[in-house]
CSV table of C-alpha atoms in Angstrom, one decimal:
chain,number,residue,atom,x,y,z
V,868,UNK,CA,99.9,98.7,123.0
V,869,UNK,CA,100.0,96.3,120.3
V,870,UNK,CA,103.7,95.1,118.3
V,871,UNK,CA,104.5,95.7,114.5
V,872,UNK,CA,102.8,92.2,114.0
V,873,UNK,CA,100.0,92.3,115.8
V,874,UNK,CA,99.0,95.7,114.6
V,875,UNK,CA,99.3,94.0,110.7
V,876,UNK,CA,97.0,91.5,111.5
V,877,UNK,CA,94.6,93.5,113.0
V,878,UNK,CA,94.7,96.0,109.9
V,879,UNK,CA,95.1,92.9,107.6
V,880,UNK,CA,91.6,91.1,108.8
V,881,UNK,CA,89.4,94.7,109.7
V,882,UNK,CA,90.4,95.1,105.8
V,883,UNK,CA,89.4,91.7,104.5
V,884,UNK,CA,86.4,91.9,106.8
V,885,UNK,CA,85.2,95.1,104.8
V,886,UNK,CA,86.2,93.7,101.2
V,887,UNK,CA,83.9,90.6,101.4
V,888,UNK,CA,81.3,93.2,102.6
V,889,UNK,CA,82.1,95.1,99.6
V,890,UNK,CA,81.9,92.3,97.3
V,891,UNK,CA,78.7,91.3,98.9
V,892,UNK,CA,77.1,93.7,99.3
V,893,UNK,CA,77.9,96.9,98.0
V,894,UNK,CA,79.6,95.5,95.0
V,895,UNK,CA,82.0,98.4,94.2
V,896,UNK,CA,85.5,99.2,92.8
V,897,UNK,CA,87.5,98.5,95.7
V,898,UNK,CA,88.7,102.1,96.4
V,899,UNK,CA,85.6,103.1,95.8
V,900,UNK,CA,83.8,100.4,98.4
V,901,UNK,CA,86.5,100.5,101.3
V,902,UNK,CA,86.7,104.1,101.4
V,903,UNK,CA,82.8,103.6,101.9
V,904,UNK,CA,82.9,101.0,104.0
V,905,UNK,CA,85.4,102.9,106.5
V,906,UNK,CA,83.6,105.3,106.9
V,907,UNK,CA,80.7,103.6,107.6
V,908,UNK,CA,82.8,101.9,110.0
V,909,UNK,CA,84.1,105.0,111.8
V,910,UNK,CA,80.0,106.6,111.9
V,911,UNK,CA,79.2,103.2,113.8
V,912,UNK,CA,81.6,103.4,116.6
V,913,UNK,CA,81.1,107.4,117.1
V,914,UNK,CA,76.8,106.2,117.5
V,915,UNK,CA,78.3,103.7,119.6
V,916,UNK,CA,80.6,105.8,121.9
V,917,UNK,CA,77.2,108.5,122.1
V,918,UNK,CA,74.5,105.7,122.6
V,919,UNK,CA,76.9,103.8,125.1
V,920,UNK,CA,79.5,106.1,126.4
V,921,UNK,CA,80.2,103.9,129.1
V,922,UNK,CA,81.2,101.3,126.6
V,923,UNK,CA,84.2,103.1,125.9
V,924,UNK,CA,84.0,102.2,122.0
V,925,UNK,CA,85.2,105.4,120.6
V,926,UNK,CA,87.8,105.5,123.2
V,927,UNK,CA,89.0,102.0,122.3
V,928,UNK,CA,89.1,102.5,118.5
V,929,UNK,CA,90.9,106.0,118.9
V,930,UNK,CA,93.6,104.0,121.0
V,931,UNK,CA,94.6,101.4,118.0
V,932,UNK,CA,93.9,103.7,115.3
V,933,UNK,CA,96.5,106.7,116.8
V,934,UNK,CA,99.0,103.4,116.9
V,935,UNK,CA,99.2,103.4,112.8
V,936,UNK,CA,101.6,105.6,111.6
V,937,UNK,CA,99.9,106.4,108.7
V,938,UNK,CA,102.7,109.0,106.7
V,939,UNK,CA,105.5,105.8,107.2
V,940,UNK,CA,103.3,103.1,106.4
V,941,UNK,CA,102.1,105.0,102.7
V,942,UNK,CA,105.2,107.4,102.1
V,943,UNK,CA,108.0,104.9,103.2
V,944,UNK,CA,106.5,102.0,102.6
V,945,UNK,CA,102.9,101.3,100.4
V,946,UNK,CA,103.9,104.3,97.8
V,947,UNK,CA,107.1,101.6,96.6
V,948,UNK,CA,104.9,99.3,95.0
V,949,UNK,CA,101.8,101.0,94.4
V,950,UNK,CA,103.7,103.1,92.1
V,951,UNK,CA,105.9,100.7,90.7
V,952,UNK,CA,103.4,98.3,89.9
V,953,UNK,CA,101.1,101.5,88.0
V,954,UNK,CA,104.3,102.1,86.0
V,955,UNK,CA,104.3,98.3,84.6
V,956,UNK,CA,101.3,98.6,83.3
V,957,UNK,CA,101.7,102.1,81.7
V,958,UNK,CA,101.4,102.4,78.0
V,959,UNK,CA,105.0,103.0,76.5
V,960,UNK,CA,104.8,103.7,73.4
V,961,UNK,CA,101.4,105.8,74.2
V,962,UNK,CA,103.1,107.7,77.0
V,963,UNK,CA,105.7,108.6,74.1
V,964,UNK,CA,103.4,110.0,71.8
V,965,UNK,CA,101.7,112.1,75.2
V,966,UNK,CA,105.4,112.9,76.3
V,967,UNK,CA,104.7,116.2,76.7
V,968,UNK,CA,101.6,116.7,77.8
V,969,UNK,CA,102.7,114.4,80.3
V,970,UNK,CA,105.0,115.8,81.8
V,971,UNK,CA,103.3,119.9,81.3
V,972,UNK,CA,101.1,118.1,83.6
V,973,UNK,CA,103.1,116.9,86.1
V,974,UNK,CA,105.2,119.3,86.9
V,975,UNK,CA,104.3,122.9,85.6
V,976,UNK,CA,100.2,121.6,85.8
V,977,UNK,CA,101.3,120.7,89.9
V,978,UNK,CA,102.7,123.5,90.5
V,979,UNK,CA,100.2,125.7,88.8
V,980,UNK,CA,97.7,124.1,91.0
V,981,UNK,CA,99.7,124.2,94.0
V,982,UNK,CA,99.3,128.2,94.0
V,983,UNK,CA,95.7,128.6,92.8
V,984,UNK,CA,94.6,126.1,95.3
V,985,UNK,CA,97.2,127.9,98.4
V,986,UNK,CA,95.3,131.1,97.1
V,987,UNK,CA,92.1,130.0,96.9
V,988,UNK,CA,92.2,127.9,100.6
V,989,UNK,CA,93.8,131.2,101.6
V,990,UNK,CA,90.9,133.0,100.4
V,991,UNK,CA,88.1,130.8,102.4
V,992,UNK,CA,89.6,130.9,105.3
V,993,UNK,CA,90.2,134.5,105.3
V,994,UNK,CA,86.5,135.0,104.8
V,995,UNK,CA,85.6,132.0,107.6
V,996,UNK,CA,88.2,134.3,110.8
V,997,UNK,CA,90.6,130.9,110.9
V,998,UNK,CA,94.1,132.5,110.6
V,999,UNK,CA,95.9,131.0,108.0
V,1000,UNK,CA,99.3,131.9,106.8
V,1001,UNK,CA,99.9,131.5,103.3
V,1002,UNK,CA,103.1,129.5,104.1
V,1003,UNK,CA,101.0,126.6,105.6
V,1004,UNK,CA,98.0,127.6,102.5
V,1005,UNK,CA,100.9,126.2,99.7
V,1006,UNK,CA,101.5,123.4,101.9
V,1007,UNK,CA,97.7,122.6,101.3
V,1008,UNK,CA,98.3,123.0,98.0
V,1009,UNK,CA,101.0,120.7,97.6
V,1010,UNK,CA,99.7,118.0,99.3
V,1011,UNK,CA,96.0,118.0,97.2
V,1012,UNK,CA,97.2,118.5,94.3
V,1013,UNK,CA,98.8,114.9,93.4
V,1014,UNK,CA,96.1,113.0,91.6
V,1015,UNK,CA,95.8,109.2,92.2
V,1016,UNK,CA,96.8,106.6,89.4
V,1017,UNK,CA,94.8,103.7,91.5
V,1018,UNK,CA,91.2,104.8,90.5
V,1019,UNK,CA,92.1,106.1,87.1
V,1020,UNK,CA,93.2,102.8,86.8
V,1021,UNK,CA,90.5,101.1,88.3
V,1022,UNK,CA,88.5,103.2,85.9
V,1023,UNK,CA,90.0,101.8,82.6
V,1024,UNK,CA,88.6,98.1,83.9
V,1025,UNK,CA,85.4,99.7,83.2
V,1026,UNK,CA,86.0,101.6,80.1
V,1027,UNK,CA,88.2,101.6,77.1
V,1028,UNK,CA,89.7,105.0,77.2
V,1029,UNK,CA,91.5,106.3,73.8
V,1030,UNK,CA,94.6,104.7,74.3
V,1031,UNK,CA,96.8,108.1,74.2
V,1032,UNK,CA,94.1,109.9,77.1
V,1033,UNK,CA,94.9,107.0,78.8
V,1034,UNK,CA,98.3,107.1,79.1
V,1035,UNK,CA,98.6,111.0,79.9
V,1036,UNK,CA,96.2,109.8,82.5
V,1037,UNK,CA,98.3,107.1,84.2
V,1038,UNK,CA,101.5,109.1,83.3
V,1039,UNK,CA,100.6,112.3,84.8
V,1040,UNK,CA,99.6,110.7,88.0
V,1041,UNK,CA,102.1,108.6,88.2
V,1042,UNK,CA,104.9,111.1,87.9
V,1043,UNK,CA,103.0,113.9,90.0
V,1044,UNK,CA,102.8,111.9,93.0
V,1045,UNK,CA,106.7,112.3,92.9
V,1046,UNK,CA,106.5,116.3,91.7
V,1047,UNK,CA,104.2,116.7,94.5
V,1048,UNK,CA,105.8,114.9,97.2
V,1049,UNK,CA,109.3,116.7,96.4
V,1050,UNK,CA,107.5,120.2,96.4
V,1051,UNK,CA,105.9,119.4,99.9
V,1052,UNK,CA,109.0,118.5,101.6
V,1053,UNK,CA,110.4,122.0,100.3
V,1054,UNK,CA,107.2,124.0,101.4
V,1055,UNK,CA,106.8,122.0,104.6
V,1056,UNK,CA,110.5,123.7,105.4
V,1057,UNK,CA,109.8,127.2,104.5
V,1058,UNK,CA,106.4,127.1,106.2
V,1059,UNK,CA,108.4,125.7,109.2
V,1060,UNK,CA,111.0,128.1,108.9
V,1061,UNK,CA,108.2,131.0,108.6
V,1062,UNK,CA,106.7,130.3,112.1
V,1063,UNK,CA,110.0,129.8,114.0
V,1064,UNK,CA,111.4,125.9,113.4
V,1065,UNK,CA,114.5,126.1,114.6
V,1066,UNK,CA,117.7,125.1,113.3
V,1067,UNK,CA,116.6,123.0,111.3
V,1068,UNK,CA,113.8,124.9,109.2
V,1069,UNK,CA,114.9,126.8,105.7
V,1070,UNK,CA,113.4,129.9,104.2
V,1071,UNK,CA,115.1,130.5,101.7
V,1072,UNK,CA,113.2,129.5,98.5
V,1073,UNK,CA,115.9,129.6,96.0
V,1074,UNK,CA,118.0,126.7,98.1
V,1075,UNK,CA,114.6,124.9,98.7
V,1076,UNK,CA,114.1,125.0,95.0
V,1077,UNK,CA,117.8,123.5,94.3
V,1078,UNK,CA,117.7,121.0,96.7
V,1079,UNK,CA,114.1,119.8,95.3
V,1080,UNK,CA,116.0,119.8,91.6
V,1081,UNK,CA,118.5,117.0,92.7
V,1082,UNK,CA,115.8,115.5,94.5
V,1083,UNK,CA,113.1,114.9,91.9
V,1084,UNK,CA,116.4,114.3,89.1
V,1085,UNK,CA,118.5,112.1,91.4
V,1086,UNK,CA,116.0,110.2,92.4
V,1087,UNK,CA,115.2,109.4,88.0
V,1088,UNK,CA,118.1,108.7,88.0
V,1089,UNK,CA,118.7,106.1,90.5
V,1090,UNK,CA,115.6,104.6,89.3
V,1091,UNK,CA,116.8,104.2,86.1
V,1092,UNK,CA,120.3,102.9,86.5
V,1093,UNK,CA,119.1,100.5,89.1
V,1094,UNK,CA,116.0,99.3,86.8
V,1095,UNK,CA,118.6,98.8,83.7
V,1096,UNK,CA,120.8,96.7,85.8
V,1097,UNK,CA,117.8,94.8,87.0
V,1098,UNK,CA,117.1,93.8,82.8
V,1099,UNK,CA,120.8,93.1,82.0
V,1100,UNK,CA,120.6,90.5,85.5
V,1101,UNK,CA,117.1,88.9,84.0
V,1102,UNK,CA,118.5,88.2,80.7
V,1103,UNK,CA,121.6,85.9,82.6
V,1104,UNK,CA,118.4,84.4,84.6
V,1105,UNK,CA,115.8,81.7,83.2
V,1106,UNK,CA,113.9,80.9,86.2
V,1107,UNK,CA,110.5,82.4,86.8
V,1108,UNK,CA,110.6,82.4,90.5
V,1109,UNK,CA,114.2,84.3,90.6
V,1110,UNK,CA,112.8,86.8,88.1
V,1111,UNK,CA,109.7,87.6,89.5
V,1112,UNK,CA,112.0,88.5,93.2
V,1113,UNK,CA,114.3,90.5,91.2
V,1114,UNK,CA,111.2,92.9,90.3
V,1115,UNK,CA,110.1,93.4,93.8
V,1116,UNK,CA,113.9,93.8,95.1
V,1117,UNK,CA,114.3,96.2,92.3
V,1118,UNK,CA,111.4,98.1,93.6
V,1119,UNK,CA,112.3,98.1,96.8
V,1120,UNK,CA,116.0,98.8,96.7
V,1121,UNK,CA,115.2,102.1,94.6
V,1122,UNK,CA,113.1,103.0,97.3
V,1123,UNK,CA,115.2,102.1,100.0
V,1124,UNK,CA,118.2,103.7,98.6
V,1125,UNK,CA,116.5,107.2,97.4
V,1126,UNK,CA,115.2,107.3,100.6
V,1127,UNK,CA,119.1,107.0,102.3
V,1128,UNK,CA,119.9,109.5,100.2
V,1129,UNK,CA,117.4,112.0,100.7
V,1130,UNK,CA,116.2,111.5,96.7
V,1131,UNK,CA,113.1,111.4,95.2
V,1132,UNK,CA,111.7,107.0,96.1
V,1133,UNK,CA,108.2,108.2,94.2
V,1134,UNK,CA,110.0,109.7,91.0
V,1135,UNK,CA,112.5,106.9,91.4
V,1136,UNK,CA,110.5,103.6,91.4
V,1137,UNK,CA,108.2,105.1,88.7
V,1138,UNK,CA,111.6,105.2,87.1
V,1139,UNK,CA,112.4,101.9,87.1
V,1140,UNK,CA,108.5,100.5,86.6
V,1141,UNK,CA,108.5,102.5,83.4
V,1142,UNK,CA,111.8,100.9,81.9
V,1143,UNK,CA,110.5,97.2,83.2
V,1144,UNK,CA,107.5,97.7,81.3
V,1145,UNK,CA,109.6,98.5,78.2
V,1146,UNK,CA,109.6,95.6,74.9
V,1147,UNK,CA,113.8,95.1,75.6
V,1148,UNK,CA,112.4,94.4,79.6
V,1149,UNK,CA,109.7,91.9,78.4
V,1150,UNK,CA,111.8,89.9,76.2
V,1151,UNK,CA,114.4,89.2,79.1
V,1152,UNK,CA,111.5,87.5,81.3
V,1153,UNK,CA,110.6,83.4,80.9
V,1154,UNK,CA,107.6,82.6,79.6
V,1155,UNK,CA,106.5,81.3,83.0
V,1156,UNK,CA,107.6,84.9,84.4
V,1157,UNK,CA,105.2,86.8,82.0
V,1158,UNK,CA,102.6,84.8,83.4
V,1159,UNK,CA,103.1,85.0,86.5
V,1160,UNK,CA,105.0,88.4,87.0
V,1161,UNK,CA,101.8,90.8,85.9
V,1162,UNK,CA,99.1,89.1,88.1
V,1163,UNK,CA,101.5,89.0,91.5
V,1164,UNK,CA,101.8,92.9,91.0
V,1165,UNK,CA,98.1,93.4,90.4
V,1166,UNK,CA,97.5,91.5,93.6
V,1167,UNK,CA,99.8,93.6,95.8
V,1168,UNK,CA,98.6,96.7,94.0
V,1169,UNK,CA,95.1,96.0,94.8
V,1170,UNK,CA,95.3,94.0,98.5
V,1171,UNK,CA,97.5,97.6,99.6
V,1172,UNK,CA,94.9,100.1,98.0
V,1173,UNK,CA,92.2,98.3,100.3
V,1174,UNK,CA,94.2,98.5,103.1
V,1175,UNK,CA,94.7,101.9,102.2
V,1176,UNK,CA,91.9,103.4,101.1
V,1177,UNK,CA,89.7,101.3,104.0
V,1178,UNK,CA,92.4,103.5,106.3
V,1179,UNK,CA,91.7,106.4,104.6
V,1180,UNK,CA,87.6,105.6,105.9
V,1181,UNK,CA,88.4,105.1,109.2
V,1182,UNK,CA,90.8,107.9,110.0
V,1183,UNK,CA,87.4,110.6,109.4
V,1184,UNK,CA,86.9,109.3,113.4
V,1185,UNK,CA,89.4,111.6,114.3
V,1186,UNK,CA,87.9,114.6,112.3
V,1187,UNK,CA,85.6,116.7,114.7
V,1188,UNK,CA,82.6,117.0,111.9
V,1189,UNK,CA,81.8,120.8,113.3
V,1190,UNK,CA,79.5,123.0,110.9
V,1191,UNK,CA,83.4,124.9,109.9
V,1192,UNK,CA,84.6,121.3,109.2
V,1193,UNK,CA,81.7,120.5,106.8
V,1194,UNK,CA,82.3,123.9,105.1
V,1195,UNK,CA,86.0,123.5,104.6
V,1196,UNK,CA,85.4,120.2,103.5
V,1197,UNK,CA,83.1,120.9,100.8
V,1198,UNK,CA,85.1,124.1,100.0
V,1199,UNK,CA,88.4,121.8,99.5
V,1200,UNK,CA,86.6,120.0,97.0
V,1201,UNK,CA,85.2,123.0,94.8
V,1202,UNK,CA,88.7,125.0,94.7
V,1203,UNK,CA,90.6,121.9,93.9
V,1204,UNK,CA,88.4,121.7,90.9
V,1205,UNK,CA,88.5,125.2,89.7
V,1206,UNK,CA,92.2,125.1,90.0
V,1207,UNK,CA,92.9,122.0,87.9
V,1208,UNK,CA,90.7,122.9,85.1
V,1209,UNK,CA,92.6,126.2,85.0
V,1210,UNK,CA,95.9,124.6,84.9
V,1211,UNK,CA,94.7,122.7,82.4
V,1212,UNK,CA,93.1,125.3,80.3
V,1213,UNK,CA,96.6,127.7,80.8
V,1214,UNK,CA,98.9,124.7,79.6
V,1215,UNK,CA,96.5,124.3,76.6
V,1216,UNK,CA,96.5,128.5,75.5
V,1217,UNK,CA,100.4,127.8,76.2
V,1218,UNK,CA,100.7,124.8,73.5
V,1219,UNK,CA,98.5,126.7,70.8
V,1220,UNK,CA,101.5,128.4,69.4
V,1221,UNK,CA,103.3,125.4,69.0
V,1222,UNK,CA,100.6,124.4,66.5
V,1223,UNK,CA,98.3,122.3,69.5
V,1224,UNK,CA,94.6,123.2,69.7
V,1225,UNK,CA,92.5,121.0,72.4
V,1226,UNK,CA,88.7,120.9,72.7
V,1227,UNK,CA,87.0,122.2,75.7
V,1228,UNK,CA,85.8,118.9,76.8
V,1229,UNK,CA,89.7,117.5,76.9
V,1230,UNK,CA,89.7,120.2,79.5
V,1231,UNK,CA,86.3,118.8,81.1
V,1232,UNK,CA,87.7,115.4,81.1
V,1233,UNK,CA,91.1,116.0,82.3
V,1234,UNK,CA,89.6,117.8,85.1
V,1235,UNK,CA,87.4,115.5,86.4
V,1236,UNK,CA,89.7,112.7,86.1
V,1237,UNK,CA,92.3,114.7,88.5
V,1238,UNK,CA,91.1,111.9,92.0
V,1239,UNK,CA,92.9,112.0,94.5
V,1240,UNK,CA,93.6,109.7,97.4
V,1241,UNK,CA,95.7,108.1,100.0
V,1242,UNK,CA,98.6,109.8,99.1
V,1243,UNK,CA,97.4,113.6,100.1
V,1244,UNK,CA,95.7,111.9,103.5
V,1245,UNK,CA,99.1,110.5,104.3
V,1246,UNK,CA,101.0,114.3,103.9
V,1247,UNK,CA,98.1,115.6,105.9
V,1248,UNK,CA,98.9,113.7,108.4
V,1249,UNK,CA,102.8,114.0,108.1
V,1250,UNK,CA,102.2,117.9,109.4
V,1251,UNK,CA,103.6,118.7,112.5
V,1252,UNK,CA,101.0,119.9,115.7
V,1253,UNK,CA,99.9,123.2,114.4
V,1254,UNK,CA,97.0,125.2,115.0
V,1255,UNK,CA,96.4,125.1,111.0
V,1256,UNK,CA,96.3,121.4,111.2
V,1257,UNK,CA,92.8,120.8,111.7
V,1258,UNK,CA,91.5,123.0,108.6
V,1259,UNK,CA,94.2,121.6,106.5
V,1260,UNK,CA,93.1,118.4,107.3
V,1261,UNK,CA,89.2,118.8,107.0
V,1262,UNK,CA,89.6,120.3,103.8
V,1263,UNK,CA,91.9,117.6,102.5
V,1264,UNK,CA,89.9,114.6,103.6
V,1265,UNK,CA,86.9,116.5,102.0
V,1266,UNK,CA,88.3,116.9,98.7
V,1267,UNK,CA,89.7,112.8,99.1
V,1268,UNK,CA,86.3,111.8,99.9
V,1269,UNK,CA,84.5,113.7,97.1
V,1270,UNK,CA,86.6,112.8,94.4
V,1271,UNK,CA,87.1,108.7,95.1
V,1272,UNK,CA,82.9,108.4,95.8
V,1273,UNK,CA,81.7,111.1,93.4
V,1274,UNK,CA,84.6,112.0,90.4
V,1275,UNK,CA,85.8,108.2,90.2
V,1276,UNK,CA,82.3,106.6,89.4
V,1277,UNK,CA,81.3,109.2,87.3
V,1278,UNK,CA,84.4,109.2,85.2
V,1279,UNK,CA,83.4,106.5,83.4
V,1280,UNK,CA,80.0,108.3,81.8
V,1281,UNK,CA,81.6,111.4,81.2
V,1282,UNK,CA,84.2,109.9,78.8
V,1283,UNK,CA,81.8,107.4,77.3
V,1284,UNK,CA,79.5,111.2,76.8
V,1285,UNK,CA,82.3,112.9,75.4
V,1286,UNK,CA,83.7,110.2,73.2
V,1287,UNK,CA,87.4,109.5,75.1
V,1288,UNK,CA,85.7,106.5,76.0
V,1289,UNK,CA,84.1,103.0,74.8
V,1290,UNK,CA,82.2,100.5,76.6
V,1291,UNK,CA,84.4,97.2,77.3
V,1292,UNK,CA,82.5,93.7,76.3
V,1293,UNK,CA,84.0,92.0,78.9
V,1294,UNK,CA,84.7,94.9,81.6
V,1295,UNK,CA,87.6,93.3,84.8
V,1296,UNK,CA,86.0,92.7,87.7
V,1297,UNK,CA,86.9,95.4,90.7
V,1298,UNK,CA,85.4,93.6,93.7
């Protein structure tokens, strides 16, 4: 049994191990190449444990893996900064002009998608004899339908995306990580409560759908009052090094404190990122803090999505890859597709009235850019010891898998096609 800190350096150096074979090898964007990477990683061991059972590799690997606790390492820990830092680097005055379309996407476009994907996963399962209640179905459909803000990020290195698409982009995934999170918890209880929780599980919808209210709002709020605070104490400060620590504790207090409080820490840390990156925000930084500040975040974002996304790889090992498994896999990632697009498409009927016509291949591109990632892996994992577990869980890595390796490389062609997108001279590097 390995301690906290021996545990971290194993994770830390297996990581850094598979980013220098990225970088020399494979040459991808870094969720793109660890996700690969891991799960070339977990294939190797599983030949190894059937060539050389006697070797006891699987056995070995299975014992240090089950030691990460991957739903408190992402949801109470990695999700702080990852989303803080993509909310620094979000568009303002773009995300204004997309304000709505923003957030019709993050919250009615979430929960849209939450019910056609429950009904769909339903559906295929009904028609493959696994039993699936519909309870646990919108639990699936929660926890998919949160789309990733790394690789859409790591996507505009590559490409330069009209700036407005760009910042719905970033801003709906930004914000429906928090929408999504706050609707799981809630249908996480009523599924609970549905097949006999205890004391403890709810089921009624109505108080699940008040307490997710105050939530998702109390958790905006926290971010924001603690984020303002944070400006009004840089403008007293003119040292680069004091500023730069009040950004991470500002991060992390939100986080820390929503979390105490049973708020919303996603909602609340993109929050506070979104008034940091703000013109009255910049001017309170030193020139030395401007600098520095911008580059320290982008390393943390991206050293934490390797980790992730490299755990993300190796956690397949624990998926028995049965010819059901396969099926539910590659089901999860059809049906998550269908269902965005139609969210998508009803929002845009919905916002013709108001004088708002959008092109088909919005749709198209919207759609495709809808990744998703650690986040969903980590609510999988979060579920308690069901006997829907393992379906929920095949289908959710499938639909993970498909759209970091497949939508996220392709994004960049399909925008450039449909004219969202330019070439960049001088493209960042992502390995």
């Amino acid at each position: 049994m390995l301690d906290l800190f021996e545990l971290t350096a194993v994770i830390l150096s297996v990581t850094t191990i598979a980013c220098w074979i990225n970088a020399k090898t494979l040459k991808l964007p870094v969720a793109v190449g660890l996700l690969i990477v891991g799960l070339a990683f977990s294939g190797v061991v599983a030949l190894a444990d059937l060539a050389k059972p006697d070797w006891a590799v699987g056995a070995m690997f299975k014992s240090v893996e089950q030691q990460i606790d991957y739903p408190k390492l992402v949801l109470n820990f990695m999700l702080a900064y990852l989303l803080f830092a993509g909310a620094m680097n979000v568009n303002i005055a773009a995300l204004i002009q997309r304000g709505r379309a923003v957030a019709a996407l993050a919250v009615f476009g979430t929960v849209i998608t939450t019910g056609l994907i429950a009904a769909a996963f339903w559906g295929v399962c009904a028609l493959a004899g696994i039993a699936m209640p519909v309870s646990w179905a919108l639990v699936f459909g929660a926890l998919i339908s949160p789309t990733d803000p790394i690789a859409v990020l790591a996507m505009t290195k590559r490409t330069d995306l009209e700036p407005r698409l760009q910042a719905q982009l970033e801003g709906e995934a930004l914000f429906n990580d928090g929408v999504a999170v706050v609707l799981f918890k809630a249908l996480l209880a009523y599924a609970i409560g549905q097949t006999g929780g205890g004391e403890a599980a709810h089921t009624d919808l109505v108080v699940l759908a008040q307490h997710a209210g105050i939530e998702a709002f109390g958790g905006i709020a926290l971010g924001l009052a603690v984020a303002v605070i944070a400006v009004v104490i840089l403008y007293a400060v003119n040292d680069w090094i004091t500023e730069t620590l009040i950004t991470v504790a500002t991060a992390t207090v939100v986080y820390a404190v929503a979390l105490h409080l049973g708020l919303s820490g996603p909602l609340g840390v993109v929050a506070a990122g979104l008034v940091l990156a703000t013109n009255w925000a910049d001017a309170s930084l030193a020139p030395h803090a401007k600098e520095y500040l911008r580059p320290l975040w982008h390393v943390i974002d991206e050293g934490m999505n390797a980790v992730l996304f490299f755990l993300v790889g190796i956690k397949a090992f624990a998926l028995d890859f049965t010819p059901m498994a396969l099926a539910l896999m590659a089901a999860g990632a059809a049906m998550v597709l269908i269902a965005r697009w139609i969210a998508i498409a009803s929002l845009g009927v919905i916002m013709i009235p108001f004088g708002q016509r959008f092109p088909i291949k919005l749709y198209n591109v919207l759609t495709w850019a809808g990744v998703r990632g650690g986040l969903s892996v980590a609510l999988v994992l979060s579920l308690p010891d069901i006997p829907e577990r393992e379906a929920i869980f095949a289908a959710s890595l499938g639909v993970v898998i498909f759209s970091i390796v497949i939508q996220s490389m392709t994004m960049e062609a399909l925008a450039l096609r449909t004219g969202y997108g330019s070439a960049k001279a001088n493209p960042e590097a992502t390995h």
